[in-house]
Amino acid sequence: MSPIETVDLLVTGARQLVTLRGEGEPSPRAGRGMSELGIIRDGAFAAKDGRIVRVGSTEEVSRQVRLAPGGEAVDASGRVVTPGFVDAHTHAVFEGSRPQEFEARLQGSSYQEIAAQGGGIRSSVRAFRAATTEQLKETALERLDRMLELGSTTVEIKSGYGLSLDDELRALEVARELDGAHPVDVIPTFLGAHEIPEEFASRRDEYVALVAEEMVPEVSRRELALFCDVFCEEGVFTVEESERVLVSAKRHGLGLKIHAEEFTRSGGAALAARLGATSAEHLLEVNEDDIAAMREAGVVAVLLPGVSFSLGLSKYAPARTMIEMGLPVALATDCNPGSSMTESMQMIVTLACVEMRMTAAEALAASTSNAAFAVGLGMECGSLEAGKRADALVLNMEDYRELPYHYGVSNVQHVIKNGRLVVRSGLRVRS
Ligand SMILES: [Zn+2]
């Protein structure tokens, strides 16, 4: 018998403790594995110094640990406990909102038409450049509060509204400050190739060179990002331009991500496979060759159904084909002011089930464990296992399948981040 361990957090009585524990080599879940949630009935877990130390039935765990004086006891009786959501794709540092574009789209304008008229990403670039760093930080902190209250405990944030060396560095510095100032863990991604800025409209080669030869090395030198991403799409960056940026990023030690096959099949998914990207995102227009290539190369597909929903499109990424072909699927909000203005992973889980025919179990695995792999943190978070960060949600439900089913409200009762209760009864706890 191992000795009794003193812990500082003890969660007991979960009707379903959804662990998503893995077997064998840690890797993203694929195929049938996406449905294996590792549920423990009447489950419990204990944490110490922010890490999970015991997971099991309430009876087992209670026998193995003792709660330190002043420690937190969470009674999850009758509820579902899951890992915290990992939101693997957001643009959460931005200024201004674009409701007029949302309305114009409902009246028939397309996303591309709006962009061509000076709206779209370029309008957010103007707002970003005009904002002070303090302002950017303040609005992003409010956004992170909403994300945390809605259950996201780790959030990837891309730059990409600065589009000059100084403004891109500023975005990534804000992301780094947010990571230090807020309980949510922030994963910074450099997305200087998000759009060609207006002042480079007639000199796109120069802008691609600036991103690849100046911005990437500087971002890497200052250690401001873990990943580099490119918006590879007709009318934005070509495959050749995307490759130039990503090859430079790889040489400078950054992980790779790519916005691929969102509106047209332009070859971004194949590029992700060829360069060994960690993830490829959007992927509405992929075909089976792309899916097989990504699977063989170990690329995680990050699907963003909030974009199709918010743009009023009838087309969604082919999640079922991906799962049947064994490609690991992750989900994210794509929180951004143009095409998906939401902080809610719960909403994304509902959309994934209703619009892409994922099961509740697949959507949950895609929002936690697989999403953690999509941001390079598969060994750190995304499941409730000894050694991982104690990031968990107590959901106001008796069966995890209520998560997609009960939509348009928050089902999150409590949020635990690094072993501390940071949201209680749906509201942020300020310490
Ligand atoms: Zn995006």
Coordinates of C-alpha atoms and ligand atoms in Angstrom, one line a residue:
M1 CA 0.0 0.0 0.0
S2 CA 1.3 3.4 -0.9
P3 CA 1.3 5.9 2.0
I4 CA -1.5 8.4 2.4
E5 CA -0.7 11.5 0.4
T6 CA -1.6 15.0 1.6
V7 CA -3.3 17.0 -1.2
D8 CA -4.7 20.5 -1.6
L9 CA -7.7 19.7 -3.9
L10 CA -10.1 16.9 -3.7
V11 CA -13.0 16.4 -6.0
T12 CA -15.4 13.6 -5.1
G13 CA -18.7 12.0 -6.0
A14 CA -18.8 12.6 -9.7
R15 CA -21.6 10.6 -11.2
Q16 CA -19.4 10.4 -14.4
L17 CA -15.7 11.3 -14.1
V18 CA -14.7 11.6 -17.8
T19 CA -11.0 11.0 -17.6
L20 CA -10.0 10.6 -21.3
R21 CA -7.0 8.6 -19.9
G22 CA -4.8 7.1 -22.6
E23 CA -3.4 3.7 -23.0
G24 CA 0.1 3.1 -24.4
E25 CA 2.1 5.8 -26.1
P26 CA 0.5 9.3 -25.6
S27 CA -1.0 10.3 -29.0
P28 CA -4.1 12.1 -30.2
R29 CA -7.2 9.9 -30.4
A30 CA -8.4 8.7 -33.8
G31 CA -11.2 6.6 -35.2
R32 CA -13.0 4.6 -32.5
G33 CA -10.5 5.8 -29.9
M34 CA -12.3 9.2 -30.1
S35 CA -15.3 7.6 -28.4
E36 CA -13.4 6.0 -25.5
L37 CA -13.8 8.5 -22.7
G38 CA -12.5 6.4 -19.7
I39 CA -15.5 7.2 -17.6
I40 CA -15.3 6.4 -13.8
R41 CA -18.7 6.1 -12.0
D42 CA -18.7 7.8 -8.6
G43 CA -15.3 9.2 -9.6
A44 CA -12.9 11.4 -7.8
F45 CA -9.5 13.0 -8.3
A46 CA -7.0 14.7 -6.1
A47 CA -4.4 17.3 -6.9
K48 CA -1.3 18.8 -5.2
D49 CA 0.6 21.9 -6.3
G50 CA -1.5 22.2 -9.4
R51 CA -1.0 18.6 -10.6
I52 CA -3.3 15.6 -10.5
V53 CA -1.9 13.0 -8.1
R54 CA -4.8 10.4 -7.8
V55 CA -7.7 9.5 -10.0
G56 CA -10.2 6.7 -9.3
S57 CA -13.5 5.9 -7.5
T58 CA -14.4 8.2 -4.7
E59 CA -13.9 5.3 -2.3
E60 CA -10.4 4.6 -3.6
V61 CA -9.2 8.2 -3.8
S62 CA -10.6 9.1 -0.4
R63 CA -8.6 6.2 1.1
Q64 CA -5.4 7.3 -0.6
V65 CA -5.3 11.0 0.3
R66 CA -5.8 13.4 3.1
L67 CA -6.9 17.0 2.4
A68 CA -4.4 19.6 3.8
P69 CA -5.8 22.2 6.2
G70 CA -7.2 25.0 4.0
G71 CA -7.4 22.7 1.0
E72 CA -10.3 22.8 -1.4
A73 CA -13.0 20.1 -1.2
V74 CA -15.3 20.0 -4.2
D75 CA -18.5 18.0 -3.9
A76 CA -19.4 16.9 -7.5
S77 CA -22.3 14.6 -6.4
G78 CA -24.6 13.7 -9.2
R79 CA -22.6 15.8 -11.7
V80 CA -20.3 15.2 -14.6
V81 CA -16.6 16.1 -14.3
T82 CA -14.5 16.5 -17.4
P83 CA -11.0 17.9 -18.3
G84 CA -11.1 21.7 -19.0
F85 CA -11.6 22.6 -22.6
V86 CA -8.6 23.4 -24.7
D87 CA -9.5 26.1 -27.3
A88 CA -6.9 25.3 -29.9
H89 CA -7.6 28.1 -32.4
T90 CA -8.5 31.7 -31.5
H91 CA -7.6 35.2 -32.5
A92 CA -8.5 36.5 -29.1
V93 CA -6.3 39.7 -29.0
F94 CA -8.3 42.1 -31.1
E95 CA -9.9 45.5 -31.0
G96 CA -13.4 46.5 -32.2
S97 CA -16.3 44.5 -33.5
R98 CA -17.8 44.0 -36.9
P99 CA -21.6 43.5 -36.4
Q100 CA -22.3 45.5 -39.6
E101 CA -20.5 42.8 -41.6
F102 CA -22.5 40.1 -39.9
E103 CA -25.6 41.9 -40.9
A104 CA -24.4 42.5 -44.5
R105 CA -23.7 38.8 -44.9
L106 CA -27.2 38.0 -43.7
Q107 CA -28.4 40.3 -46.5
G108 CA -26.4 38.4 -49.1
S109 CA -22.8 39.8 -49.2
S110 CA -20.1 37.1 -49.0
Y111 CA -17.1 37.1 -46.6
Q112 CA -14.8 37.6 -49.7
E113 CA -16.9 40.6 -51.0
I114 CA -16.8 42.3 -47.7
A115 CA -13.0 41.8 -47.5
A116 CA -12.6 43.2 -51.0
Q117 CA -14.4 46.4 -49.9
G118 CA -11.9 47.1 -47.1
G119 CA -13.8 45.2 -44.4
G120 CA -12.8 41.9 -43.0
I121 CA -9.4 41.3 -41.5
R122 CA -8.1 44.6 -42.8
S123 CA -10.7 46.6 -40.8
S124 CA -9.5 44.7 -37.6
V125 CA -5.9 45.6 -38.5
R126 CA -6.8 49.3 -38.6
A127 CA -8.5 49.0 -35.2
F128 CA -5.6 47.0 -33.7
R129 CA -3.0 49.5 -34.9
A130 CA -5.0 52.4 -33.4
A131 CA -5.4 50.7 -30.0
T132 CA -3.0 51.1 -27.1
T133 CA -1.3 48.0 -25.7
E134 CA -3.2 48.6 -22.4
Q135 CA -6.6 48.7 -24.3
L136 CA -5.7 45.5 -26.2
K137 CA -4.8 43.8 -22.9
E138 CA -7.9 44.9 -21.1
T139 CA -10.4 43.7 -23.7
A140 CA -8.5 40.4 -24.1
L141 CA -8.6 39.8 -20.4
E142 CA -12.4 40.3 -20.4
R143 CA -12.6 37.8 -23.2
L144 CA -10.4 35.3 -21.3
D145 CA -12.7 35.7 -18.3
R146 CA -15.6 34.7 -20.5
M147 CA -13.7 31.8 -21.9
L148 CA -12.8 30.5 -18.4
E149 CA -16.4 30.9 -17.1
L150 CA -17.5 28.9 -20.2
G151 CA -14.9 26.1 -19.4
S152 CA -11.8 26.8 -21.4
T153 CA -8.7 26.4 -19.3
T154 CA -6.1 26.5 -22.1
V155 CA -6.4 28.9 -25.1
E156 CA -4.3 29.3 -28.2
I157 CA -4.1 32.9 -29.4
K158 CA -2.8 34.0 -32.8
S159 CA -1.4 37.3 -33.7
G160 CA -2.3 38.6 -37.2
Y161 CA -4.1 41.9 -36.8
G162 CA -0.8 43.9 -36.6
L163 CA 0.8 42.9 -39.9
S164 CA 3.9 45.1 -39.3
L165 CA 6.9 43.9 -37.3
D166 CA 6.2 46.2 -34.4
D167 CA 2.5 45.5 -34.2
E168 CA 2.9 41.7 -34.6
L169 CA 5.4 41.8 -31.7
R170 CA 3.0 43.9 -29.7
A171 CA 0.2 41.3 -30.2
L172 CA 2.5 38.5 -29.0
E173 CA 3.7 40.5 -26.1
V174 CA 0.1 41.1 -25.1
A175 CA -0.5 37.3 -25.3
R176 CA 2.5 36.7 -23.1
E177 CA 1.2 39.2 -20.5
L178 CA -2.2 37.6 -20.6
D179 CA -0.6 34.2 -19.8
G180 CA 1.0 35.7 -16.7
A181 CA -2.0 37.8 -15.6
H182 CA -4.8 35.3 -16.1
P183 CA -5.5 31.7 -14.9
V184 CA -6.0 30.5 -18.4
D185 CA -2.8 29.1 -20.0
V186 CA -2.2 31.0 -23.3
I187 CA -0.4 29.3 -26.2
P188 CA 1.0 32.1 -28.5
T189 CA 1.0 31.6 -32.3
F190 CA 2.6 34.0 -34.8
L191 CA 0.3 34.7 -37.7
G192 CA 2.0 37.5 -39.6
A193 CA 0.7 35.9 -42.7
H194 CA -3.0 36.4 -41.9
E195 CA -3.6 38.9 -44.7
I196 CA -1.6 41.2 -47.0
P197 CA -1.7 44.7 -45.3
E198 CA -3.1 47.6 -47.3
E199 CA 0.3 49.3 -47.7
F200 CA 1.7 46.2 -49.3
A201 CA -1.3 45.6 -51.6
S202 CA 0.8 46.0 -54.8
R203 CA 4.0 44.5 -53.3
R204 CA 2.9 41.2 -51.9
D205 CA 6.3 39.5 -52.5
E206 CA 7.9 42.1 -50.3
Y207 CA 5.4 41.4 -47.5
V208 CA 5.9 37.6 -47.7
A209 CA 9.7 38.3 -47.5
L210 CA 9.1 40.6 -44.5
V211 CA 7.2 37.9 -42.7
A212 CA 9.6 35.0 -43.6
E213 CA 12.9 36.8 -43.3
E214 CA 12.4 39.5 -40.6
M215 CA 9.3 38.8 -38.5
V216 CA 9.8 35.0 -38.0
P217 CA 13.5 35.4 -36.9
E218 CA 12.6 38.2 -34.5
V219 CA 9.6 36.4 -33.0
S220 CA 11.8 33.3 -32.5
R221 CA 14.7 35.3 -31.1
R222 CA 12.4 36.9 -28.5
E223 CA 10.7 33.6 -27.8
L224 CA 7.3 35.1 -28.3
A225 CA 5.5 32.2 -30.0
L226 CA 5.4 28.4 -29.9
F227 CA 3.8 28.1 -33.4
C228 CA 3.7 29.9 -36.7
D229 CA 0.5 29.9 -38.8
V230 CA -0.4 31.0 -42.3
F231 CA -3.7 31.8 -43.9
C232 CA -3.3 29.7 -47.1
E233 CA -6.3 30.5 -49.3
E234 CA -7.2 31.8 -52.7
G235 CA -6.9 35.6 -52.5
V236 CA -4.8 35.5 -49.3
F237 CA -1.5 33.5 -49.4
T238 CA -0.7 30.9 -52.0
V239 CA 0.8 27.5 -51.2
E240 CA 4.3 28.7 -52.4
E241 CA 4.1 31.8 -50.2
S242 CA 2.8 29.8 -47.2
E243 CA 5.6 27.3 -47.7
R244 CA 8.2 30.1 -47.7
V245 CA 6.9 31.4 -44.3
L246 CA 6.5 28.0 -42.7
V247 CA 9.9 26.7 -43.9
S248 CA 11.5 29.8 -42.3
A249 CA 9.5 29.1 -39.1
K250 CA 10.6 25.5 -39.0
R251 CA 14.2 26.6 -39.4
H252 CA 13.8 29.0 -36.5
G253 CA 12.4 26.3 -34.2
L254 CA 8.6 27.2 -34.3
G255 CA 5.9 24.5 -34.5
L256 CA 3.7 24.8 -37.6
K257 CA 0.0 25.4 -38.1
I258 CA -1.9 26.4 -41.2
H259 CA -5.3 27.7 -42.1
A260 CA -6.1 25.4 -45.0
E261 CA -8.9 24.6 -47.5
E262 CA -11.4 26.9 -45.8
F263 CA -13.2 28.3 -48.9
T264 CA -11.3 26.6 -51.7
R265 CA -9.1 23.5 -52.0
S266 CA -5.8 25.3 -52.5
G267 CA -3.3 22.7 -51.3
G268 CA -2.7 23.8 -47.7
A269 CA -3.5 20.4 -46.2
A270 CA -1.0 18.6 -48.4
L271 CA 1.6 21.3 -47.5
A272 CA 0.9 20.7 -43.7
A273 CA 1.6 17.0 -44.3
R274 CA 4.7 17.7 -46.3
L275 CA 6.2 20.0 -43.7
G276 CA 5.1 17.9 -40.7
A277 CA 2.8 20.6 -39.2
T278 CA 1.3 20.0 -35.8
S279 CA -2.1 21.0 -37.1
A280 CA -4.1 22.1 -40.1
E281 CA -7.3 24.1 -39.4
H282 CA -10.7 24.8 -41.0
L283 CA -10.4 22.0 -43.8
L284 CA -13.9 22.3 -45.3
E285 CA -12.7 21.6 -48.8
V286 CA -10.3 18.6 -48.1
N287 CA -10.6 15.4 -50.1
E288 CA -9.7 11.9 -49.1
D289 CA -6.1 12.2 -50.4
D290 CA -5.6 15.2 -48.1
I291 CA -7.0 13.4 -45.1
A292 CA -4.8 10.3 -45.7
A293 CA -1.7 12.5 -46.1
M294 CA -2.4 14.4 -42.9
R295 CA -3.0 11.1 -41.1
E296 CA 0.3 9.6 -42.3
A297 CA 2.2 12.8 -41.3
G298 CA 0.6 13.0 -37.8
V299 CA -1.2 16.3 -38.4
V300 CA -4.2 17.0 -36.2
A301 CA -7.3 18.4 -37.9
V302 CA -8.7 21.4 -36.0
L303 CA -12.3 22.0 -37.1
L304 CA -14.1 25.3 -36.5
P305 CA -17.8 24.8 -37.0
G306 CA -18.5 28.2 -35.5
V307 CA -17.3 29.8 -38.7
S308 CA -19.7 28.1 -41.0
F309 CA -22.5 28.8 -38.5
S310 CA -21.6 32.5 -38.1
L311 CA -21.1 33.0 -41.9
G312 CA -24.4 31.3 -42.6
L313 CA -22.8 28.6 -44.8
S314 CA -24.4 25.2 -45.3
K315 CA -21.0 23.5 -45.7
Y316 CA -19.0 22.1 -42.7
A317 CA -15.7 20.2 -42.6
P318 CA -16.2 16.4 -43.3
A319 CA -15.6 15.3 -39.7
R320 CA -17.2 11.9 -40.2
T321 CA -14.9 11.0 -43.1
M322 CA -11.9 12.2 -41.1
I323 CA -12.9 10.1 -38.1
E324 CA -13.7 7.0 -40.3
M325 CA -10.3 7.4 -42.0
G326 CA -8.5 7.6 -38.7
L327 CA -7.4 11.3 -38.7
P328 CA -7.5 12.8 -35.2
V329 CA -10.0 15.6 -35.0
A330 CA -9.9 18.6 -32.6
L331 CA -12.4 21.5 -32.2
A332 CA -11.9 25.2 -31.5
T333 CA -14.0 28.4 -31.4
D334 CA -11.8 30.4 -33.9
C335 CA -12.9 33.3 -31.6
N336 CA -12.5 36.4 -33.8
P337 CA -14.5 39.5 -34.7
G338 CA -15.1 38.6 -38.4
S339 CA -16.2 35.0 -38.8
S340 CA -16.8 33.5 -35.3
M341 CA -17.6 35.9 -32.5
T342 CA -17.9 33.4 -29.6
E343 CA -15.9 32.4 -26.6
S344 CA -18.0 29.2 -26.0
M345 CA -16.5 25.8 -26.6
Q346 CA -19.9 24.5 -25.4
M347 CA -21.5 26.1 -28.4
I348 CA -18.9 24.5 -30.6
V349 CA -19.6 21.1 -29.2
T350 CA -23.2 21.5 -30.0
L351 CA -22.4 22.6 -33.6
A352 CA -20.0 19.7 -34.1
C353 CA -22.7 17.3 -33.2
V354 CA -25.6 18.9 -35.0
E355 CA -23.8 20.0 -38.2
M356 CA -20.9 17.6 -38.5
R357 CA -22.6 14.5 -37.0
M358 CA -20.0 14.0 -34.3
T359 CA -21.1 12.1 -31.3
A360 CA -21.0 13.8 -27.9
A361 CA -18.1 11.5 -26.9
E362 CA -16.1 12.4 -30.1
A363 CA -16.8 16.1 -29.6
L364 CA -15.7 15.9 -26.0
A365 CA -12.4 14.1 -26.9
A366 CA -11.9 16.7 -29.7
S367 CA -12.3 19.6 -27.3
T368 CA -10.0 18.3 -24.6
S369 CA -7.4 15.6 -25.3
N370 CA -7.0 16.1 -29.1
A371 CA -7.1 19.8 -28.8
A372 CA -4.2 19.6 -26.3
F373 CA -2.2 17.7 -28.8
A374 CA -3.1 20.3 -31.5
V375 CA -1.3 22.9 -29.4
G376 CA 1.6 20.7 -28.4
L377 CA 0.4 20.1 -24.8
G378 CA -0.8 16.5 -25.2
M379 CA 1.4 15.4 -22.3
E380 CA 0.4 18.3 -20.1
C381 CA -3.4 18.7 -20.2
G382 CA -6.6 17.5 -21.9
S383 CA -7.2 14.5 -19.7
L384 CA -7.6 13.7 -16.0
E385 CA -4.5 11.6 -15.3
A386 CA -1.9 11.6 -12.6
G387 CA 0.9 14.0 -13.5
K388 CA -1.2 16.3 -15.7
R389 CA -2.3 19.8 -14.9
A390 CA -5.4 19.8 -12.6
D391 CA -7.7 21.5 -15.1
A392 CA -11.2 20.3 -14.8
L393 CA -14.9 21.2 -15.1
V394 CA -17.8 20.3 -12.9
L395 CA -20.8 20.3 -15.3
N396 CA -24.3 20.9 -14.3
M397 CA -25.6 17.5 -15.7
E398 CA -25.9 13.8 -14.9
D399 CA -24.7 12.5 -18.3
Y400 CA -22.0 13.9 -20.5
R401 CA -24.3 13.6 -23.5
E402 CA -26.3 16.6 -22.2
L403 CA -23.4 18.8 -23.2
P404 CA -24.3 19.2 -26.9
Y405 CA -28.0 18.7 -26.2
H406 CA -28.6 21.5 -23.7
Y407 CA -27.4 24.4 -25.8
G408 CA -27.5 28.2 -25.7
V409 CA -26.7 28.2 -21.9
S410 CA -23.6 27.5 -19.9
N411 CA -23.6 24.1 -18.3
V412 CA -20.4 24.8 -16.4
Q413 CA -20.9 24.9 -12.7
H414 CA -17.3 25.1 -11.4
V415 CA -13.9 25.4 -13.2
I416 CA -10.7 24.1 -11.6
K417 CA -7.4 25.5 -13.1
N418 CA -4.0 24.2 -12.0
G419 CA -5.7 22.7 -8.9
R420 CA -7.6 25.9 -7.9
L421 CA -11.3 26.7 -8.0
V422 CA -11.4 29.7 -10.4
V423 CA -15.0 29.6 -11.3
R424 CA -17.6 28.8 -8.7
S425 CA -21.3 28.4 -9.6
G426 CA -20.6 29.9 -13.0
L427 CA -18.8 33.0 -11.8
R428 CA -15.1 34.0 -11.7
V429 CA -13.5 33.7 -8.2
R430 CA -11.1 36.6 -7.7
S431 CA -8.3 35.9 -5.3
Ligands
ZN1 ZN -8.5 31.5 -37.7

